[in-house]
Amino acid sequence: MGQLAFLRMFILVAISLDVNDNRRHVHVFKRGMRHQYSLAKIWIEKNGEQCVEIAESKLSAKDNEMLVAAINRHWKFINDQITKTFNGEKTIAIDIEK
């Protein structure tokens, strides 16, 4: 599991087992509780192009909007970190702002 970014009370994570999924995505967990369950799954691409959209979420519309905006701003970094996760390389988690 690769930790990619922290945003307020959330952590964005890529899971190496997702390498064969049809679209790249991140899972959103609450900080300190990531081993319980994912609060959201957010697609970050479609056909290899940047396309950030909610796949599923238990979060509020406001939180979803904040996450999508932050992922769009830091898309290249997050996508590069997902590649590292899939390649078994160490990832670097950063704090991203609202």
PDB file of N, CA and C in Angstrom:
ATOM      1  N   MET A   1       0.856  -1.166   0.000  1.00  0.00           N
ATOM      2  CA  MET A   1       0.000   0.000   0.000  1.00  0.00           C
ATOM      3  C   MET A   1       0.897   1.223   0.000  1.00  0.00           C
ATOM      4  N   GLY A   2       0.656   2.149  -0.915  1.00  0.00           N
ATOM      5  CA  GLY A   2       1.451   3.364  -0.996  1.00  0.00           C
ATOM      6  C   GLY A   2       0.677   4.566  -0.510  1.00  0.00           C
ATOM      7  N   GLN A   3       1.208   5.218   0.499  1.00  0.00           N
ATOM      8  CA  GLN A   3       0.610   6.466   0.954  1.00  0.00           C
ATOM      9  C   GLN A   3       1.051   7.554  -0.018  1.00  0.00           C
ATOM     10  N   LEU A   4       0.095   8.315  -0.522  1.00  0.00           N
ATOM     11  CA  LEU A   4       0.393   9.301  -1.548  1.00  0.00           C
ATOM     12  C   LEU A   4       0.335  10.729  -1.046  1.00  0.00           C
ATOM     13  N   ALA A   5      -0.689  11.056  -0.279  1.00  0.00           N
ATOM     14  CA  ALA A   5      -0.867  12.442   0.137  1.00  0.00           C
ATOM     15  C   ALA A   5      -1.777  12.526   1.352  1.00  0.00           C
ATOM     16  N   PHE A   6      -1.583  13.602   2.085  1.00  0.00           N
ATOM     17  CA  PHE A   6      -2.439  13.929   3.221  1.00  0.00           C
ATOM     18  C   PHE A   6      -3.189  15.206   2.883  1.00  0.00           C
ATOM     19  N   LEU A   7      -4.452  15.240   3.183  1.00  0.00           N
ATOM     20  CA  LEU A   7      -5.268  16.424   2.959  1.00  0.00           C
ATOM     21  C   LEU A   7      -6.233  16.555   4.129  1.00  0.00           C
ATOM     22  N   ARG A   8      -5.940  17.537   4.946  1.00  0.00           N
ATOM     23  CA  ARG A   8      -6.714  17.738   6.168  1.00  0.00           C
ATOM     24  C   ARG A   8      -6.772  16.459   6.976  1.00  0.00           C
ATOM     25  N   MET A   9      -7.953  15.907   7.193  1.00  0.00           N
ATOM     26  CA  MET A   9      -8.072  14.700   8.008  1.00  0.00           C
ATOM     27  C   MET A   9      -8.045  13.421   7.186  1.00  0.00           C
ATOM     28  N   PHE A  10      -7.711  13.541   5.893  1.00  0.00           N
ATOM     29  CA  PHE A  10      -7.719  12.390   5.003  1.00  0.00           C
ATOM     30  C   PHE A  10      -6.318  12.003   4.549  1.00  0.00           C
ATOM     31  N   ILE A  11      -6.191  10.748   4.151  1.00  0.00           N
ATOM     32  CA  ILE A  11      -4.972  10.250   3.527  1.00  0.00           C
ATOM     33  C   ILE A  11      -5.378   9.561   2.230  1.00  0.00           C
ATOM     34  N   LEU A  12      -4.632   9.842   1.161  1.00  0.00           N
ATOM     35  CA  LEU A  12      -4.876   9.218  -0.135  1.00  0.00           C
ATOM     36  C   LEU A  12      -3.899   8.064  -0.285  1.00  0.00           C
ATOM     37  N   VAL A  13      -4.411   6.914  -0.704  1.00  0.00           N
ATOM     38  CA  VAL A  13      -3.617   5.694  -0.746  1.00  0.00           C
ATOM     39  C   VAL A  13      -3.827   4.976  -2.082  1.00  0.00           C
ATOM     40  N   ALA A  14      -2.729   4.427  -2.605  1.00  0.00           N
ATOM     41  CA  ALA A  14      -2.816   3.519  -3.760  1.00  0.00           C
ATOM     42  C   ALA A  14      -2.535   2.118  -3.240  1.00  0.00           C
ATOM     43  N   ILE A  15      -3.257   1.150  -3.752  1.00  0.00           N
ATOM     44  CA  ILE A  15      -3.097  -0.238  -3.317  1.00  0.00           C
ATOM     45  C   ILE A  15      -2.520  -1.034  -4.478  1.00  0.00           C
ATOM     46  N   SER A  16      -1.376  -1.663  -4.242  1.00  0.00           N
ATOM     47  CA  SER A  16      -0.663  -2.359  -5.319  1.00  0.00           C
ATOM     48  C   SER A  16      -1.507  -3.443  -5.987  1.00  0.00           C
ATOM     49  N   LEU A  17      -2.432  -4.034  -5.265  1.00  0.00           N
ATOM     50  CA  LEU A  17      -3.296  -5.068  -5.857  1.00  0.00           C
ATOM     51  C   LEU A  17      -4.242  -4.509  -6.910  1.00  0.00           C
ATOM     52  N   ASP A  18      -4.388  -3.182  -6.956  1.00  0.00           N
ATOM     53  CA  ASP A  18      -5.275  -2.538  -7.933  1.00  0.00           C
ATOM     54  C   ASP A  18      -4.623  -2.357  -9.300  1.00  0.00           C
ATOM     55  N   VAL A  19      -3.394  -2.862  -9.478  1.00  0.00           N
ATOM     56  CA  VAL A  19      -2.650  -2.661 -10.720  1.00  0.00           C
ATOM     57  C   VAL A  19      -3.427  -3.109 -11.950  1.00  0.00           C
ATOM     58  N   ASN A  20      -4.261  -4.118 -11.821  1.00  0.00           N
ATOM     59  CA  ASN A  20      -5.005  -4.629 -12.974  1.00  0.00           C
ATOM     60  C   ASN A  20      -6.400  -4.036 -13.142  1.00  0.00           C
ATOM     61  N   ASP A  21      -6.762  -3.085 -12.299  1.00  0.00           N
ATOM     62  CA  ASP A  21      -8.062  -2.432 -12.459  1.00  0.00           C
ATOM     63  C   ASP A  21      -8.082  -1.652 -13.762  1.00  0.00           C
ATOM     64  N   ASN A  22      -9.264  -1.417 -14.295  1.00  0.00           N
ATOM     65  CA  ASN A  22      -9.385  -0.764 -15.591  1.00  0.00           C
ATOM     66  C   ASN A  22      -9.074   0.734 -15.578  1.00  0.00           C
ATOM     67  N   ARG A  23      -9.092   1.359 -14.410  1.00  0.00           N
ATOM     68  CA  ARG A  23      -8.755   2.789 -14.300  1.00  0.00           C
ATOM     69  C   ARG A  23      -7.940   3.008 -13.034  1.00  0.00           C
ATOM     70  N   ARG A  24      -6.971   3.909 -13.120  1.00  0.00           N
ATOM     71  CA  ARG A  24      -6.192   4.260 -11.936  1.00  0.00           C
ATOM     72  C   ARG A  24      -7.065   5.046 -10.971  1.00  0.00           C
ATOM     73  N   HIS A  25      -6.853   4.790  -9.696  1.00  0.00           N
ATOM     74  CA  HIS A  25      -7.650   5.465  -8.685  1.00  0.00           C
ATOM     75  C   HIS A  25      -6.900   5.510  -7.363  1.00  0.00           C
ATOM     76  N   VAL A  26      -7.422   6.319  -6.457  1.00  0.00           N
ATOM     77  CA  VAL A  26      -6.916   6.375  -5.087  1.00  0.00           C
ATOM     78  C   VAL A  26      -8.058   6.016  -4.154  1.00  0.00           C
ATOM     79  N   HIS A  27      -7.686   5.510  -3.004  1.00  0.00           N
ATOM     80  CA  HIS A  27      -8.638   5.256  -1.931  1.00  0.00           C
ATOM     81  C   HIS A  27      -8.422   6.336  -0.884  1.00  0.00           C
ATOM     82  N   VAL A  28      -9.496   6.789  -0.278  1.00  0.00           N
ATOM     83  CA  VAL A  28      -9.426   7.827   0.745  1.00  0.00           C
ATOM     84  C   VAL A  28      -9.771   7.208   2.093  1.00  0.00           C
ATOM     85  N   PHE A  29      -8.876   7.412   3.045  1.00  0.00           N
ATOM     86  CA  PHE A  29      -9.074   6.933   4.407  1.00  0.00           C
ATOM     87  C   PHE A  29      -8.994   8.118   5.351  1.00  0.00           C
ATOM     88  N   LYS A  30      -9.582   7.977   6.511  1.00  0.00           N
ATOM     89  CA  LYS A  30      -9.440   8.989   7.545  1.00  0.00           C
ATOM     90  C   LYS A  30      -8.090   8.766   8.214  1.00  0.00           C
ATOM     91  N   ARG A  31      -7.356   9.830   8.443  1.00  0.00           N
ATOM     92  CA  ARG A  31      -6.046   9.714   9.082  1.00  0.00           C
ATOM     93  C   ARG A  31      -6.161   8.940  10.382  1.00  0.00           C
ATOM     94  N   GLY A  32      -5.228   8.028  10.575  1.00  0.00           N
ATOM     95  CA  GLY A  32      -5.202   7.239  11.793  1.00  0.00           C
ATOM     96  C   GLY A  32      -6.163   6.075  11.796  1.00  0.00           C
ATOM     97  N   MET A  33      -6.982   5.939  10.750  1.00  0.00           N
ATOM     98  CA  MET A  33      -7.979   4.860  10.716  1.00  0.00           C
ATOM     99  C   MET A  33      -7.957   4.135   9.378  1.00  0.00           C
ATOM    100  N   ARG A  34      -6.859   4.192   8.647  1.00  0.00           N
ATOM    101  CA  ARG A  34      -6.820   3.656   7.291  1.00  0.00           C
ATOM    102  C   ARG A  34      -6.982   2.154   7.207  1.00  0.00           C
ATOM    103  N   HIS A  35      -6.758   1.445   8.290  1.00  0.00           N
ATOM    104  CA  HIS A  35      -6.893  -0.004   8.220  1.00  0.00           C
ATOM    105  C   HIS A  35      -8.333  -0.460   8.446  1.00  0.00           C
ATOM    106  N   GLN A  36      -9.238   0.467   8.688  1.00  0.00           N
ATOM    107  CA  GLN A  36     -10.623   0.081   8.907  1.00  0.00           C
ATOM    108  C   GLN A  36     -11.370  -0.082   7.589  1.00  0.00           C
ATOM    109  N   TYR A  37     -11.551   0.984   6.863  1.00  0.00           N
ATOM    110  CA  TYR A  37     -12.254   0.905   5.587  1.00  0.00           C
ATOM    111  C   TYR A  37     -12.053   2.192   4.803  1.00  0.00           C
ATOM    112  N   SER A  38     -12.163   2.078   3.508  1.00  0.00           N
ATOM    113  CA  SER A  38     -12.018   3.226   2.625  1.00  0.00           C
ATOM    114  C   SER A  38     -13.293   4.067   2.675  1.00  0.00           C
ATOM    115  N   LEU A  39     -13.118   5.372   2.769  1.00  0.00           N
ATOM    116  CA  LEU A  39     -14.270   6.276   2.776  1.00  0.00           C
ATOM    117  C   LEU A  39     -14.689   6.670   1.365  1.00  0.00           C
ATOM    118  N   ALA A  40     -13.742   6.565   0.429  1.00  0.00           N
ATOM    119  CA  ALA A  40     -14.050   6.928  -0.954  1.00  0.00           C
ATOM    120  C   ALA A  40     -13.034   6.285  -1.889  1.00  0.00           C
ATOM    121  N   LYS A  41     -13.470   6.128  -3.120  1.00  0.00           N
ATOM    122  CA  LYS A  41     -12.602   5.678  -4.210  1.00  0.00           C
ATOM    123  C   LYS A  41     -12.762   6.728  -5.299  1.00  0.00           C
ATOM    124  N   ILE A  42     -11.624   7.274  -5.744  1.00  0.00           N
ATOM    125  CA  ILE A  42     -11.673   8.362  -6.723  1.00  0.00           C
ATOM    126  C   ILE A  42     -10.831   7.984  -7.937  1.00  0.00           C
ATOM    127  N   TRP A  43     -11.493   7.925  -9.101  1.00  0.00           N
ATOM    128  CA  TRP A  43     -10.778   7.695 -10.351  1.00  0.00           C
ATOM    129  C   TRP A  43      -9.896   8.904 -10.605  1.00  0.00           C
ATOM    130  N   ILE A  44      -8.681   8.671 -11.139  1.00  0.00           N
ATOM    131  CA  ILE A  44      -7.836   9.825 -11.465  1.00  0.00           C
ATOM    132  C   ILE A  44      -7.566   9.936 -12.962  1.00  0.00           C
ATOM    133  N   GLU A  45      -7.990   8.933 -13.728  1.00  0.00           N
ATOM    134  CA  GLU A  45      -7.756   8.978 -15.173  1.00  0.00           C
ATOM    135  C   GLU A  45      -8.818   8.182 -15.912  1.00  0.00           C
ATOM    136  N   LYS A  46      -8.869   8.424 -17.205  1.00  0.00           N
ATOM    137  CA  LYS A  46      -9.748   7.659 -18.092  1.00  0.00           C
ATOM    138  C   LYS A  46      -9.003   7.529 -19.413  1.00  0.00           C
ATOM    139  N   ASN A  47      -8.765   6.304 -19.843  1.00  0.00           N
ATOM    140  CA  ASN A  47      -8.003   6.032 -21.067  1.00  0.00           C
ATOM    141  C   ASN A  47      -6.629   6.700 -21.048  1.00  0.00           C
ATOM    142  N   GLY A  48      -6.010   6.731 -19.871  1.00  0.00           N
ATOM    143  CA  GLY A  48      -4.671   7.291 -19.732  1.00  0.00           C
ATOM    144  C   GLY A  48      -4.608   8.797 -19.603  1.00  0.00           C
ATOM    145  N   GLU A  49      -5.738   9.475 -19.684  1.00  0.00           N
ATOM    146  CA  GLU A  49      -5.782  10.941 -19.592  1.00  0.00           C
ATOM    147  C   GLU A  49      -6.345  11.362 -18.242  1.00  0.00           C
ATOM    148  N   GLN A  50      -5.927  12.514 -17.778  1.00  0.00           N
ATOM    149  CA  GLN A  50      -6.413  13.029 -16.494  1.00  0.00           C
ATOM    150  C   GLN A  50      -7.932  13.194 -16.530  1.00  0.00           C
ATOM    151  N   CYS A  51      -8.582  12.544 -15.590  1.00  0.00           N
ATOM    152  CA  CYS A  51     -10.032  12.618 -15.459  1.00  0.00           C
ATOM    153  C   CYS A  51     -10.364  12.220 -14.024  1.00  0.00           C
ATOM    154  N   VAL A  52     -10.498  13.201 -13.163  1.00  0.00           N
ATOM    155  CA  VAL A  52     -10.714  12.946 -11.738  1.00  0.00           C
ATOM    156  C   VAL A  52     -12.209  12.991 -11.449  1.00  0.00           C
ATOM    157  N   GLU A  53     -12.723  11.857 -10.939  1.00  0.00           N
ATOM    158  CA  GLU A  53     -14.140  11.798 -10.612  1.00  0.00           C
ATOM    159  C   GLU A  53     -14.375  10.757  -9.525  1.00  0.00           C
ATOM    160  N   ILE A  54     -15.426  10.962  -8.783  1.00  0.00           N
ATOM    161  CA  ILE A  54     -15.769  10.074  -7.686  1.00  0.00           C
ATOM    162  C   ILE A  54     -16.310   8.755  -8.240  1.00  0.00           C
ATOM    163  N   ALA A  55     -15.717   7.649  -7.803  1.00  0.00           N
ATOM    164  CA  ALA A  55     -16.231   6.327  -8.168  1.00  0.00           C
ATOM    165  C   ALA A  55     -17.271   5.901  -7.143  1.00  0.00           C
ATOM    166  N   GLU A  56     -16.934   6.089  -5.866  1.00  0.00           N
ATOM    167  CA  GLU A  56     -17.869   5.815  -4.768  1.00  0.00           C
ATOM    168  C   GLU A  56     -17.389   6.597  -3.556  1.00  0.00           C
ATOM    169  N   SER A  57     -18.320   6.997  -2.716  1.00  0.00           N
ATOM    170  CA  SER A  57     -17.940   7.808  -1.570  1.00  0.00           C
ATOM    171  C   SER A  57     -18.993   7.765  -0.476  1.00  0.00           C
ATOM    172  N   LYS A  58     -18.493   7.793   0.749  1.00  0.00           N
ATOM    173  CA  LYS A  58     -19.350   7.920   1.925  1.00  0.00           C
ATOM    174  C   LYS A  58     -19.179   9.305   2.543  1.00  0.00           C
ATOM    175  N   LEU A  59     -18.493  10.190   1.822  1.00  0.00           N
ATOM    176  CA  LEU A  59     -18.194  11.534   2.315  1.00  0.00           C
ATOM    177  C   LEU A  59     -19.248  12.536   1.854  1.00  0.00           C
ATOM    178  N   SER A  60     -19.189  13.725   2.425  1.00  0.00           N
ATOM    179  CA  SER A  60     -20.115  14.791   2.040  1.00  0.00           C
ATOM    180  C   SER A  60     -19.741  15.339   0.666  1.00  0.00           C
ATOM    181  N   ALA A  61     -20.663  16.002   0.026  1.00  0.00           N
ATOM    182  CA  ALA A  61     -20.408  16.629  -1.275  1.00  0.00           C
ATOM    183  C   ALA A  61     -19.267  17.637  -1.161  1.00  0.00           C
ATOM    184  N   LYS A  62     -19.217  18.365  -0.051  1.00  0.00           N
ATOM    185  CA  LYS A  62     -18.157  19.358   0.168  1.00  0.00           C
ATOM    186  C   LYS A  62     -16.783  18.682   0.247  1.00  0.00           C
ATOM    187  N   ASP A  63     -16.683  17.583   0.984  1.00  0.00           N
ATOM    188  CA  ASP A  63     -15.419  16.850   1.077  1.00  0.00           C
ATOM    189  C   ASP A  63     -15.029  16.263  -0.278  1.00  0.00           C
ATOM    190  N   ASN A  64     -16.003  15.730  -0.999  1.00  0.00           N
ATOM    191  CA  ASN A  64     -15.721  15.185  -2.330  1.00  0.00           C
ATOM    192  C   ASN A  64     -15.174  16.269  -3.255  1.00  0.00           C
ATOM    193  N   GLU A  65     -15.788  17.443  -3.240  1.00  0.00           N
ATOM    194  CA  GLU A  65     -15.322  18.558  -4.081  1.00  0.00           C
ATOM    195  C   GLU A  65     -13.902  18.962  -3.710  1.00  0.00           C
ATOM    196  N   MET A  66     -13.606  19.030  -2.420  1.00  0.00           N
ATOM    197  CA  MET A  66     -12.278  19.400  -1.944  1.00  0.00           C
ATOM    198  C   MET A  66     -11.240  18.384  -2.427  1.00  0.00           C
ATOM    199  N   LEU A  67     -11.569  17.095  -2.298  1.00  0.00           N
ATOM    200  CA  LEU A  67     -10.640  16.045  -2.714  1.00  0.00           C
ATOM    201  C   LEU A  67     -10.400  16.064  -4.222  1.00  0.00           C
ATOM    202  N   VAL A  68     -11.455  16.189  -4.999  1.00  0.00           N
ATOM    203  CA  VAL A  68     -11.316  16.225  -6.457  1.00  0.00           C
ATOM    204  C   VAL A  68     -10.463  17.420  -6.881  1.00  0.00           C
ATOM    205  N   ALA A  69     -10.693  18.586  -6.300  1.00  0.00           N
ATOM    206  CA  ALA A  69      -9.916  19.779  -6.639  1.00  0.00           C
ATOM    207  C   ALA A  69      -8.438  19.586  -6.291  1.00  0.00           C
ATOM    208  N   ALA A  70      -8.166  19.033  -5.120  1.00  0.00           N
ATOM    209  CA  ALA A  70      -6.773  18.815  -4.692  1.00  0.00           C
ATOM    210  C   ALA A  70      -6.081  17.786  -5.582  1.00  0.00           C
ATOM    211  N   ILE A  71      -6.790  16.721  -5.922  1.00  0.00           N
ATOM    212  CA  ILE A  71      -6.197  15.706  -6.803  1.00  0.00           C
ATOM    213  C   ILE A  71      -5.925  16.292  -8.180  1.00  0.00           C
ATOM    214  N   ASN A  72      -6.822  17.104  -8.696  1.00  0.00           N
ATOM    215  CA  ASN A  72      -6.588  17.763  -9.982  1.00  0.00           C
ATOM    216  C   ASN A  72      -5.343  18.639  -9.934  1.00  0.00           C
ATOM    217  N   ARG A  73      -5.158  19.379  -8.840  1.00  0.00           N
ATOM    218  CA  ARG A  73      -3.987  20.259  -8.706  1.00  0.00           C
ATOM    219  C   ARG A  73      -2.684  19.479  -8.608  1.00  0.00           C
ATOM    220  N   HIS A  74      -2.719  18.313  -8.003  1.00  0.00           N
ATOM    221  CA  HIS A  74      -1.503  17.522  -7.761  1.00  0.00           C
ATOM    222  C   HIS A  74      -1.524  16.214  -8.559  1.00  0.00           C
ATOM    223  N   TRP A  75      -2.225  16.236  -9.675  1.00  0.00           N
ATOM    224  CA  TRP A  75      -2.449  15.020 -10.441  1.00  0.00           C
ATOM    225  C   TRP A  75      -1.159  14.329 -10.873  1.00  0.00           C
ATOM    226  N   LYS A  76      -0.219  15.060 -11.430  1.00  0.00           N
ATOM    227  CA  LYS A  76       1.011  14.446 -11.918  1.00  0.00           C
ATOM    228  C   LYS A  76       1.758  13.745 -10.787  1.00  0.00           C
ATOM    229  N   PHE A  77       1.892  14.417  -9.653  1.00  0.00           N
ATOM    230  CA  PHE A  77       2.575  13.809  -8.511  1.00  0.00           C
ATOM    231  C   PHE A  77       1.860  12.528  -8.069  1.00  0.00           C
ATOM    232  N   ILE A  78       0.548  12.602  -7.915  1.00  0.00           N
ATOM    233  CA  ILE A  78      -0.223  11.443  -7.456  1.00  0.00           C
ATOM    234  C   ILE A  78      -0.128  10.303  -8.460  1.00  0.00           C
ATOM    235  N   ASN A  79      -0.250  10.601  -9.737  1.00  0.00           N
ATOM    236  CA  ASN A  79      -0.150   9.569 -10.764  1.00  0.00           C
ATOM    237  C   ASN A  79       1.243   8.928 -10.748  1.00  0.00           C
ATOM    238  N   ASP A  80       2.293   9.730 -10.597  1.00  0.00           N
ATOM    239  CA  ASP A  80       3.659   9.199 -10.514  1.00  0.00           C
ATOM    240  C   ASP A  80       3.821   8.294  -9.289  1.00  0.00           C
ATOM    241  N   GLN A  81       3.211   8.673  -8.180  1.00  0.00           N
ATOM    242  CA  GLN A  81       3.305   7.857  -6.968  1.00  0.00           C
ATOM    243  C   GLN A  81       2.546   6.537  -7.115  1.00  0.00           C
ATOM    244  N   ILE A  82       1.439   6.554  -7.845  1.00  0.00           N
ATOM    245  CA  ILE A  82       0.717   5.307  -8.115  1.00  0.00           C
ATOM    246  C   ILE A  82       1.602   4.373  -8.941  1.00  0.00           C
ATOM    247  N   THR A  83       2.299   4.919  -9.932  1.00  0.00           N
ATOM    248  CA  THR A  83       3.232   4.110 -10.729  1.00  0.00           C
ATOM    249  C   THR A  83       4.280   3.479  -9.828  1.00  0.00           C
ATOM    250  N   LYS A  84       4.829   4.250  -8.901  1.00  0.00           N
ATOM    251  CA  LYS A  84       5.814   3.708  -7.965  1.00  0.00           C
ATOM    252  C   LYS A  84       5.217   2.578  -7.127  1.00  0.00           C
ATOM    253  N   THR A  85       4.001   2.769  -6.660  1.00  0.00           N
ATOM    254  CA  THR A  85       3.337   1.726  -5.870  1.00  0.00           C
ATOM    255  C   THR A  85       3.208   0.444  -6.688  1.00  0.00           C
ATOM    256  N   PHE A  86       2.754   0.567  -7.926  1.00  0.00           N
ATOM    257  CA  PHE A  86       2.570  -0.598  -8.788  1.00  0.00           C
ATOM    258  C   PHE A  86       3.899  -1.280  -9.123  1.00  0.00           C
ATOM    259  N   ASN A  87       4.993  -0.507  -9.128  1.00  0.00           N
ATOM    260  CA  ASN A  87       6.319  -1.058  -9.413  1.00  0.00           C
ATOM    261  C   ASN A  87       7.019  -1.578  -8.160  1.00  0.00           C
ATOM    262  N   GLY A  88       6.347  -1.494  -7.011  1.00  0.00           N
ATOM    263  CA  GLY A  88       6.933  -1.966  -5.767  1.00  0.00           C
ATOM    264  C   GLY A  88       7.966  -1.026  -5.180  1.00  0.00           C
ATOM    265  N   GLU A  89       7.981   0.225  -5.645  1.00  0.00           N
ATOM    266  CA  GLU A  89       8.927   1.216  -5.157  1.00  0.00           C
ATOM    267  C   GLU A  89       8.335   1.977  -3.976  1.00  0.00           C
ATOM    268  N   LYS A  90       9.205   2.596  -3.205  1.00  0.00           N
ATOM    269  CA  LYS A  90       8.762   3.390  -2.064  1.00  0.00           C
ATOM    270  C   LYS A  90       8.111   4.682  -2.549  1.00  0.00           C
ATOM    271  N   THR A  91       7.007   5.047  -1.905  1.00  0.00           N
ATOM    272  CA  THR A  91       6.323   6.304  -2.243  1.00  0.00           C
ATOM    273  C   THR A  91       6.638   7.367  -1.211  1.00  0.00           C
ATOM    274  N   ILE A  92       6.377   8.596  -1.591  1.00  0.00           N
ATOM    275  CA  ILE A  92       6.562   9.729  -0.699  1.00  0.00           C
ATOM    276  C   ILE A  92       5.195  10.379  -0.499  1.00  0.00           C
ATOM    277  N   ALA A  93       4.743  10.457   0.726  1.00  0.00           N
ATOM    278  CA  ALA A  93       3.462  11.120   1.009  1.00  0.00           C
ATOM    279  C   ALA A  93       3.722  12.584   1.299  1.00  0.00           C
ATOM    280  N   ILE A  94       2.937  13.458   0.696  1.00  0.00           N
ATOM    281  CA  ILE A  94       3.074  14.895   0.922  1.00  0.00           C
ATOM    282  C   ILE A  94       1.770  15.439   1.476  1.00  0.00           C
ATOM    283  N   ASP A  95       1.879  16.588   2.125  1.00  0.00           N
ATOM    284  CA  ASP A  95       0.679  17.314   2.551  1.00  0.00           C
ATOM    285  C   ASP A  95       0.250  18.194   1.386  1.00  0.00           C
ATOM    286  N   ILE A  96      -0.996  18.053   0.989  1.00  0.00           N
ATOM    287  CA  ILE A  96      -1.525  18.931  -0.065  1.00  0.00           C
ATOM    288  C   ILE A  96      -2.605  19.794   0.578  1.00  0.00           C
ATOM    289  N   GLU A  97      -2.621  21.034   0.168  1.00  0.00           N
ATOM    290  CA  GLU A  97      -3.572  21.971   0.773  1.00  0.00           C
ATOM    291  C   GLU A  97      -4.914  21.913   0.088  1.00  0.00           C
ATOM    292  N   LYS A  98      -5.865  22.510   0.738  1.00  0.00           N
ATOM    293  CA  LYS A  98      -7.246  22.649   0.244  1.00  0.00           C
ATOM    294  C   LYS A  98      -7.322  23.225  -1.101  1.00  0.00           C
TER     295      LYS A  98
END
